Tab-separated table of C-alpha atoms (C1' of nucleotides) in Angstrom:
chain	number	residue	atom	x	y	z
Y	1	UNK	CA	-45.763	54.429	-7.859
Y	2	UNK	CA	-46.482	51.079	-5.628
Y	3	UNK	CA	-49.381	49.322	-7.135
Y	4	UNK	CA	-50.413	46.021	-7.179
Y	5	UNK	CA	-47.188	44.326	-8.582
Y	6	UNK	CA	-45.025	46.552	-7.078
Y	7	UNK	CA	-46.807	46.138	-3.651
Y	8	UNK	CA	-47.158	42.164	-4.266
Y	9	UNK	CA	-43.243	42.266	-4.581
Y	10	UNK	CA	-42.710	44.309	-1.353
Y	11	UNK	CA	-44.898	41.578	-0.075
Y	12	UNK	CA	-43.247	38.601	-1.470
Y	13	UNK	CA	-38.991	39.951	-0.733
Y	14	UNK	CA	-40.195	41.102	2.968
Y	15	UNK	CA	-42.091	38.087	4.129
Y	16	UNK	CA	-38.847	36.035	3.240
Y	17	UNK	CA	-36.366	38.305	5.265
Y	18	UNK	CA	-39.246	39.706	8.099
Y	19	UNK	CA	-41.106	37.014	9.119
Y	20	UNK	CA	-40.298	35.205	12.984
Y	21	UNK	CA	-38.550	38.447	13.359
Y	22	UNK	CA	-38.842	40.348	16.768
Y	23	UNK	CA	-39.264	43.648	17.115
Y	24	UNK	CA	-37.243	45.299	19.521
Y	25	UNK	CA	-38.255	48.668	19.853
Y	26	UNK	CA	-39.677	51.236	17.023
Y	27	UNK	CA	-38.559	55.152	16.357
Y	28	UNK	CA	-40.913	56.975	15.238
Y	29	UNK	CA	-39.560	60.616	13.446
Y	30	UNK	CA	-42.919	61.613	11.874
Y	31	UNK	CA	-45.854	60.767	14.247
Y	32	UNK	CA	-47.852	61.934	10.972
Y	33	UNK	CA	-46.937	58.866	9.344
Y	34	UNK	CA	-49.285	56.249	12.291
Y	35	UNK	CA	-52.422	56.935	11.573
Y	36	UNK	CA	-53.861	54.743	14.643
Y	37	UNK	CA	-52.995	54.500	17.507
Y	38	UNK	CA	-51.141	57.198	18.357
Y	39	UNK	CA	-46.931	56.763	18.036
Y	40	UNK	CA	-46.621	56.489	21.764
Y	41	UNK	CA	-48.927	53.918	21.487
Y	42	UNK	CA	-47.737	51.889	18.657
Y	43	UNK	CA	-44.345	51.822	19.865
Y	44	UNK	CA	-45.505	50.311	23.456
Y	45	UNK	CA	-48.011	47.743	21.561
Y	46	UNK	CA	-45.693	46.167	18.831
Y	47	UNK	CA	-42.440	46.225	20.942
Y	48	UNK	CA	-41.349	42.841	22.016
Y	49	UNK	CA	-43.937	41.131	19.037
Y	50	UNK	CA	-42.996	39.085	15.958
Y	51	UNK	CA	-44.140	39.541	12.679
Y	52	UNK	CA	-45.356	36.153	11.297
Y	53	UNK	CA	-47.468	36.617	7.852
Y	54	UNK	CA	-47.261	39.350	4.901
Y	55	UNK	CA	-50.784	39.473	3.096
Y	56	UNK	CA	-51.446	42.082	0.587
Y	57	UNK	CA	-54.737	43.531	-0.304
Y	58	UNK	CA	-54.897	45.860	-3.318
Y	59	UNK	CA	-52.200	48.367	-2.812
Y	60	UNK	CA	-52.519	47.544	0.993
Y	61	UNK	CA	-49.341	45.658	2.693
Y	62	UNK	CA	-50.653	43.831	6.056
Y	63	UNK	CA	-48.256	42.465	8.433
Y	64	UNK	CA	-49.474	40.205	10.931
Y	65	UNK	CA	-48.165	40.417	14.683
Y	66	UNK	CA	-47.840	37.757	16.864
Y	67	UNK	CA	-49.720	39.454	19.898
Y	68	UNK	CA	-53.361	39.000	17.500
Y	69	UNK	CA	-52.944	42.722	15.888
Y	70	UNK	CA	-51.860	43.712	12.033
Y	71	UNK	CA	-49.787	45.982	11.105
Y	72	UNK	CA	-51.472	48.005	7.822
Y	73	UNK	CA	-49.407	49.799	5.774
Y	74	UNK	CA	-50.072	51.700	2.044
Y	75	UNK	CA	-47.116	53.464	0.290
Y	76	UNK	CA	-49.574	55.616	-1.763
Y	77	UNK	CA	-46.696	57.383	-4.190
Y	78	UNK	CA	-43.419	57.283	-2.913
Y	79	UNK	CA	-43.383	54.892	0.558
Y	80	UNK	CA	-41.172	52.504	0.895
Y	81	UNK	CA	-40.386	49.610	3.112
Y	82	UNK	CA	-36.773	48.073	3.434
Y	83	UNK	CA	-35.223	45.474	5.684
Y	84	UNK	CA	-32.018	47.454	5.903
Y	85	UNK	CA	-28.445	46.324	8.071
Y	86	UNK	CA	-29.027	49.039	10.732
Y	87	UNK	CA	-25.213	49.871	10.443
Y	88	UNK	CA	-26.632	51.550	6.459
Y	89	UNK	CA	-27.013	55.529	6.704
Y	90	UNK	CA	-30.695	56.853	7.443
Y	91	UNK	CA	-31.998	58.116	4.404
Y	92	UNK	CA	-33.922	61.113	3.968
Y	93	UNK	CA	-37.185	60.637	5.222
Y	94	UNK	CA	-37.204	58.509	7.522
Y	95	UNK	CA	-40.286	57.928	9.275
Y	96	UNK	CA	-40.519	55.283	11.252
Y	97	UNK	CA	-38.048	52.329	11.719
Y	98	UNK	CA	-38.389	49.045	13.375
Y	99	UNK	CA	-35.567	47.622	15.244
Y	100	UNK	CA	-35.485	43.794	14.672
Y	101	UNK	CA	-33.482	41.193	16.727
Y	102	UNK	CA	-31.049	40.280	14.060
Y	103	UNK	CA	-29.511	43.577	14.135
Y	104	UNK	CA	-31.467	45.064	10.777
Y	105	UNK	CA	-34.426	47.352	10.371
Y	106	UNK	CA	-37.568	47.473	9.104
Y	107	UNK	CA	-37.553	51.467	7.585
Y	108	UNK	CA	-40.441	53.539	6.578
Y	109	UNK	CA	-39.048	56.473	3.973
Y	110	UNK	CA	-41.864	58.199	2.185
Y	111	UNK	CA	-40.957	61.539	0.681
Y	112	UNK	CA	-44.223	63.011	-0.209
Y	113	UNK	CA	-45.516	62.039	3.180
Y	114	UNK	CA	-48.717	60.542	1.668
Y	115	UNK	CA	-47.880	57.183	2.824
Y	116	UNK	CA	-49.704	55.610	6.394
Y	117	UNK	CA	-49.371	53.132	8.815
Y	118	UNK	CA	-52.021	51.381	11.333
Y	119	UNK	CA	-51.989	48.385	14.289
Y	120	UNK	CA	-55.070	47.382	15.249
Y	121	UNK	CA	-56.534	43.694	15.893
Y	122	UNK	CA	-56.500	41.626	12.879
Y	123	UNK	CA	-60.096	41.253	13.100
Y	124	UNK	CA	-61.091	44.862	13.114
Y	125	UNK	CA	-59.238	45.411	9.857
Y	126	UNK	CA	-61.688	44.567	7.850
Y	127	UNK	CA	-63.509	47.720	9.040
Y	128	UNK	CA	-60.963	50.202	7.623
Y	129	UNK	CA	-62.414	52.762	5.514
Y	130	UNK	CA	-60.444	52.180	2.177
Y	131	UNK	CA	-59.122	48.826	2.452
Y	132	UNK	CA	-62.934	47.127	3.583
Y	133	UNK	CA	-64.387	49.043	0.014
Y	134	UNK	CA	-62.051	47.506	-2.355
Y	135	UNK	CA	-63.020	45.127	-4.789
Y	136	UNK	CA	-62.174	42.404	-6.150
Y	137	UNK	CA	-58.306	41.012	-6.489
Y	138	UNK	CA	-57.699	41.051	-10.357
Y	139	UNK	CA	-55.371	37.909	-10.042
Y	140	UNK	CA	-57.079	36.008	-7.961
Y	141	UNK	CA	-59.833	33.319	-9.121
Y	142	UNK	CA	-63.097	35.179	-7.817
Y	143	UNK	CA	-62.303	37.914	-10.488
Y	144	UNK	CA	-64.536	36.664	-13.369
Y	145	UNK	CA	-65.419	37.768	-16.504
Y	146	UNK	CA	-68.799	38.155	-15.643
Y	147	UNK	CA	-68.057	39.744	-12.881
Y	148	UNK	CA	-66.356	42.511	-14.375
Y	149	UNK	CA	-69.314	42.788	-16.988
Y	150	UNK	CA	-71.765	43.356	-14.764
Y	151	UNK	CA	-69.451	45.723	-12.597
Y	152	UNK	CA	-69.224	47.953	-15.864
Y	153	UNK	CA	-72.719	47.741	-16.822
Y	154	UNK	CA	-74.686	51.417	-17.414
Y	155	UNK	CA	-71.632	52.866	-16.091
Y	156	UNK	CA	-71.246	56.392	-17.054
Y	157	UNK	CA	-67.715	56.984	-15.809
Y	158	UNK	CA	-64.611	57.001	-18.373
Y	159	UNK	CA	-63.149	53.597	-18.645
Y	160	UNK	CA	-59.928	54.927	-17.247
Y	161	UNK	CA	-62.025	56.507	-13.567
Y	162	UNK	CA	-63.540	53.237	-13.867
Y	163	UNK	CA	-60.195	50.984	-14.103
Y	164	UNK	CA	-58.768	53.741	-10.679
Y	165	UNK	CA	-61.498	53.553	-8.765
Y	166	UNK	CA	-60.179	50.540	-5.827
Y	167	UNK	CA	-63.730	49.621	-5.893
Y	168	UNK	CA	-64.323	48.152	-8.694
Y	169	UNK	CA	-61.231	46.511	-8.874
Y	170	UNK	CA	-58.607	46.145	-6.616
Y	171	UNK	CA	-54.683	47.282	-6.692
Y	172	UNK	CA	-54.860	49.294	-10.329
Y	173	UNK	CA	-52.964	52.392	-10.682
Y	174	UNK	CA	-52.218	55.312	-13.097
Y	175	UNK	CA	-49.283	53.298	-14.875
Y	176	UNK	CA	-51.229	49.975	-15.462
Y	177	UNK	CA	-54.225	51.498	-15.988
Y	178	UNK	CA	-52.868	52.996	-19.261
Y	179	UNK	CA	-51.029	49.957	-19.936
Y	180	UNK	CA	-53.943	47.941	-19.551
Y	181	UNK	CA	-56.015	49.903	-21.986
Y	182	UNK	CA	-53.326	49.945	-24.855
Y	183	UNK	CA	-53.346	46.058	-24.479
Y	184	UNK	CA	-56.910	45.910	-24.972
Y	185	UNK	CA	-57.282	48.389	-27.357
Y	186	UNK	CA	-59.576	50.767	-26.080
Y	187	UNK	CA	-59.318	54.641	-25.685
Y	188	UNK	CA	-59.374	55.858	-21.767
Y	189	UNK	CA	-62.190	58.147	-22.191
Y	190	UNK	CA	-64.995	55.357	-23.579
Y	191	UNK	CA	-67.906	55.547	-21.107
Y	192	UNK	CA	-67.221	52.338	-18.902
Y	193	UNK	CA	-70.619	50.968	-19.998
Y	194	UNK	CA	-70.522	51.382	-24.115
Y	195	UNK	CA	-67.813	48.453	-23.943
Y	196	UNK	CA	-68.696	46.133	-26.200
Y	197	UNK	CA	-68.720	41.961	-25.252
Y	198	UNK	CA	-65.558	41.569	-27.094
Y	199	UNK	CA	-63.837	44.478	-25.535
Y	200	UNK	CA	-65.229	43.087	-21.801
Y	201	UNK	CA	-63.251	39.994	-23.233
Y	202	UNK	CA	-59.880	42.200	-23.777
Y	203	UNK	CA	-60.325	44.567	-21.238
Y	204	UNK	CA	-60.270	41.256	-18.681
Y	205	UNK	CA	-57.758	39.561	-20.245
Y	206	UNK	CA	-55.690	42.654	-20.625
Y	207	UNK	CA	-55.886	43.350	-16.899
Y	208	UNK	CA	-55.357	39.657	-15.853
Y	209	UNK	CA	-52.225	39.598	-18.244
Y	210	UNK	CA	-50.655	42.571	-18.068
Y	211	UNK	CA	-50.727	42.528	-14.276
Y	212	UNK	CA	-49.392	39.376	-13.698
Y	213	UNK	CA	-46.338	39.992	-16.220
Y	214	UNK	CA	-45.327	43.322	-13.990
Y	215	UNK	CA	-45.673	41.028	-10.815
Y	216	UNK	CA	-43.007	38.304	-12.912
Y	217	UNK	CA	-40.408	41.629	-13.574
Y	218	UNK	CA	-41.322	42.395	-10.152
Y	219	UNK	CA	-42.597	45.635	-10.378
Y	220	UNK	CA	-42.168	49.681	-12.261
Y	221	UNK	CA	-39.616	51.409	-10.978
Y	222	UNK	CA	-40.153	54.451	-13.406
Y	223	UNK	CA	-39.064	56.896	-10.403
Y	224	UNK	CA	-38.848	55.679	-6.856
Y	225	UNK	CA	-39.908	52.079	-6.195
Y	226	UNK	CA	-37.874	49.397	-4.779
Y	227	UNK	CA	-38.775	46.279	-3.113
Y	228	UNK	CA	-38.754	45.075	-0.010
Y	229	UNK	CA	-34.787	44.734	0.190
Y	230	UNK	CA	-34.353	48.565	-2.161
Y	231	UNK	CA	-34.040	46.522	-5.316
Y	232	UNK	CA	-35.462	47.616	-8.481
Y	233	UNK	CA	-37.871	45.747	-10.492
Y	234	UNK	CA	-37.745	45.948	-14.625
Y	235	UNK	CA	-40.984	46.327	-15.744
Y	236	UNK	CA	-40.132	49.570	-16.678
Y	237	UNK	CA	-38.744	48.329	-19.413
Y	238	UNK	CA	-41.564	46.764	-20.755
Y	239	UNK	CA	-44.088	50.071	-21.047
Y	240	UNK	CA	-46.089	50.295	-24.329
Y	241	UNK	CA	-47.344	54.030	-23.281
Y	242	UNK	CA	-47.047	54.982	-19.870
Y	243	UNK	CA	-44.124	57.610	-20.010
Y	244	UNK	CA	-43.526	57.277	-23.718
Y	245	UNK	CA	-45.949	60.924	-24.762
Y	246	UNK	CA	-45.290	62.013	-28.625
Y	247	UNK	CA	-42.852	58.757	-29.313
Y	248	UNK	CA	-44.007	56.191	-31.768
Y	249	UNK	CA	-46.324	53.555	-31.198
Y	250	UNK	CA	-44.537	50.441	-31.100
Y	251	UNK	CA	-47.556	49.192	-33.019
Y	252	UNK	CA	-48.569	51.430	-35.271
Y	253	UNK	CA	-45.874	54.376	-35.233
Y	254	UNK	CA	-48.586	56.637	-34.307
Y	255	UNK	CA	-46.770	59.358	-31.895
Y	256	UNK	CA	-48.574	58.520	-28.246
Y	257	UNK	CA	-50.850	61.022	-26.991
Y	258	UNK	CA	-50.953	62.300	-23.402
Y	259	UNK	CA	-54.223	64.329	-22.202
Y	260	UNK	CA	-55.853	64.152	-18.503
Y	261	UNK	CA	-58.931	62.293	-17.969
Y	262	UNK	CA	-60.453	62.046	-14.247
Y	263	UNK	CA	-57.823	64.232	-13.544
Y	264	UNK	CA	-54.465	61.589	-14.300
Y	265	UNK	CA	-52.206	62.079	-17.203
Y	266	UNK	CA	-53.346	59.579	-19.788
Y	267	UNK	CA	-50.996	57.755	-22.300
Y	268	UNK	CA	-52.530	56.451	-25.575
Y	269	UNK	CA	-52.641	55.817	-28.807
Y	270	UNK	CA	-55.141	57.387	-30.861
Y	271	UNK	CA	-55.448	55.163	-33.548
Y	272	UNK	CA	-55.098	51.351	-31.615
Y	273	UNK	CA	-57.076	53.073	-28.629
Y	274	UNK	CA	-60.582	53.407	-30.493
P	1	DA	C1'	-76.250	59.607	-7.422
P	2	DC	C1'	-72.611	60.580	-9.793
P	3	DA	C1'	-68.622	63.356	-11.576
P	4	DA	C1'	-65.148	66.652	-11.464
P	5	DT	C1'	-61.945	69.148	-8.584
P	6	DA	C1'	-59.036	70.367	-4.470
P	7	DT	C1'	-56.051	68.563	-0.951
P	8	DC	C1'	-52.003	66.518	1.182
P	9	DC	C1'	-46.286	66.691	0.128
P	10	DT	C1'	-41.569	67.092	-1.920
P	11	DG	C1'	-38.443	67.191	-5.786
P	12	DC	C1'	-37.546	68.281	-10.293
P	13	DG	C1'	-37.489	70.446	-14.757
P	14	DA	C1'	-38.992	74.410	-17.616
P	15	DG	C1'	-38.994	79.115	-18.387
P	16	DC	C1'	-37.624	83.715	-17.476
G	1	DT	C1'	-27.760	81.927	-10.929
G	2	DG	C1'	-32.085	81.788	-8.679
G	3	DC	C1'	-36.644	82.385	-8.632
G	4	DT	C1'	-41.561	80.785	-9.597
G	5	DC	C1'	-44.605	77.635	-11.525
G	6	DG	C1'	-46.547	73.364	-12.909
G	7	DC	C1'	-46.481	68.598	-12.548
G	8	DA	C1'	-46.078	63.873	-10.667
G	9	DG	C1'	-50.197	60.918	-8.218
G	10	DG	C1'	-53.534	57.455	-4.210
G	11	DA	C1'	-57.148	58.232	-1.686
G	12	DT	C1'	-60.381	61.187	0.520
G	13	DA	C1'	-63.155	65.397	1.129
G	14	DT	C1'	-65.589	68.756	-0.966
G	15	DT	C1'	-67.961	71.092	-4.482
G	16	DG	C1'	-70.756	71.109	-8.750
DNA sequence: ACAATATCCTGCGAGC
DNA sequence: TGCTCGCAGGATATTG
């Protein structure tokens, strides 16, 4: 599931093979897929364009165009974007491919189909419901400790809605959302305001440290994810609960739980997790 | 105002 | 063997 590290990686291998890159003409095999403008559109607005930079909000790719629009994209669960030699076999799923000048593609695959795509001027993307909400960028400087603290206060919400919800905090998924509660030590169903100072303190650095390790292994790939060039990333490896329900903690030896809260399977252990 | 649930979609594993 | 069912989950819409 692309979030922040994995998308940050998709980010960082594309921009290095994508970018001065012409776009010769786009196919377009689920319409479903663009969001905005419609495919007939798209294709006649980005052919003939180059892509110059790959930003990355949250779990939101955008590709900037040299004719003044962007090109948004989120993966939600199982998108993908690959700079692929065109000669390579379509996969399934197949959405939507760009044809590039240097005879490879840029390919959309998404096999749940949640995955979308938008062009519109760079300076009306800051109106798009979704991506203009989010808040702040965990890894980046303007995500404070005191900001989070005051973002949590009298907070009714489980910790774990709390640590989902894009706006409170930009780019945090399922996976690290467990991940990033084990590493803090506290349980995912804790009312987001009862944390304590000294959990604040963990909970931040927890999210700051944790996320930045998964963007150095470049990514989960604990079902589908690849980067930007279909290579897997190894932070899968690294999982303290995620995926790991009724084995031991590697802490404690309790066996982890799993339970739903705000409706998401929830790794933990019940007694670090308090 | 907030919280829980349904929705979209496909593939896969469990159970019969 | 082949069917049904539940589950996986990001974001949004809807219901409570």
């Amino acid at each position: 599931m692309p979030e922040l590290p994995e998308v940050e990686t998709v980010r960082r291998t594309l921009e290095a093979k994508i970018t001065g890159r012409k776009i010769t003409g786009v196919t377009v095999n689920q319409a479903a897929s663009i969001k905005s403008p419609t495919a007939a559109d798209l294709i006649a607005r980005v052919r003939g364009m180059r892509f110059s930079t790959v930003r990355r909000r949250g779990k939101y790719l955008l590709i900037d165009l040299s004719s003044g629009d962007t090109m948004v994209v989120h993966l939600r669960m199982t998108g993908r974007l690959v700079y692929t030699p065109a000669e390579e076999p379509l996969p399934k799923h197949t959405h939507v491919i760009f044809h590039l000048d240097d005879g490879r593609e840029l390919r959309f695959t998404d096999q749940r189909r949640f995955g979308c795509i938008w062009v519109m001027r760079e300076d009306e993307t800051g109106s798009l419901s979704g991506l203009c909400s989010l808040g702040p960028e965990p890894l980046g400087d303007d995500f404070t400790r005191k900001k989070l603290a005051q973002s949590l206060l009298g907070k009714k919400t489980k910790i774990k809605a709390f640590l989902l919800d894009q706006r409170n905090i930009a780019g945090i998924g399922n996976i690290y959302a467990d991940e990033i509660l084990f590493a803090g030590g506290i349980h995912p169903e804790r009312p987001a305001g009862s944390l304590s100072a000294s959990e604040i303190n963990r909970l931040f650095t927890s999210i700051k440290d944790i996320l930045h390790f998964a963007v150095e292994q470049r990514g989960t790939s604990f079902s589908d994810y690849v980067d930007g060039v279909g290579e897997k990333g190894s932070h899968q490896n690294y999982l303290k609960v995620y995926g790991r329900g009724g084995e031991p903690c590697f802490r404690c030896g309790t066996a982890i739980s799993v339970t739903r809260v705000g409706g998401r399977s929830s790794h933990f252990c019940s007694h670090c997790q308090v």
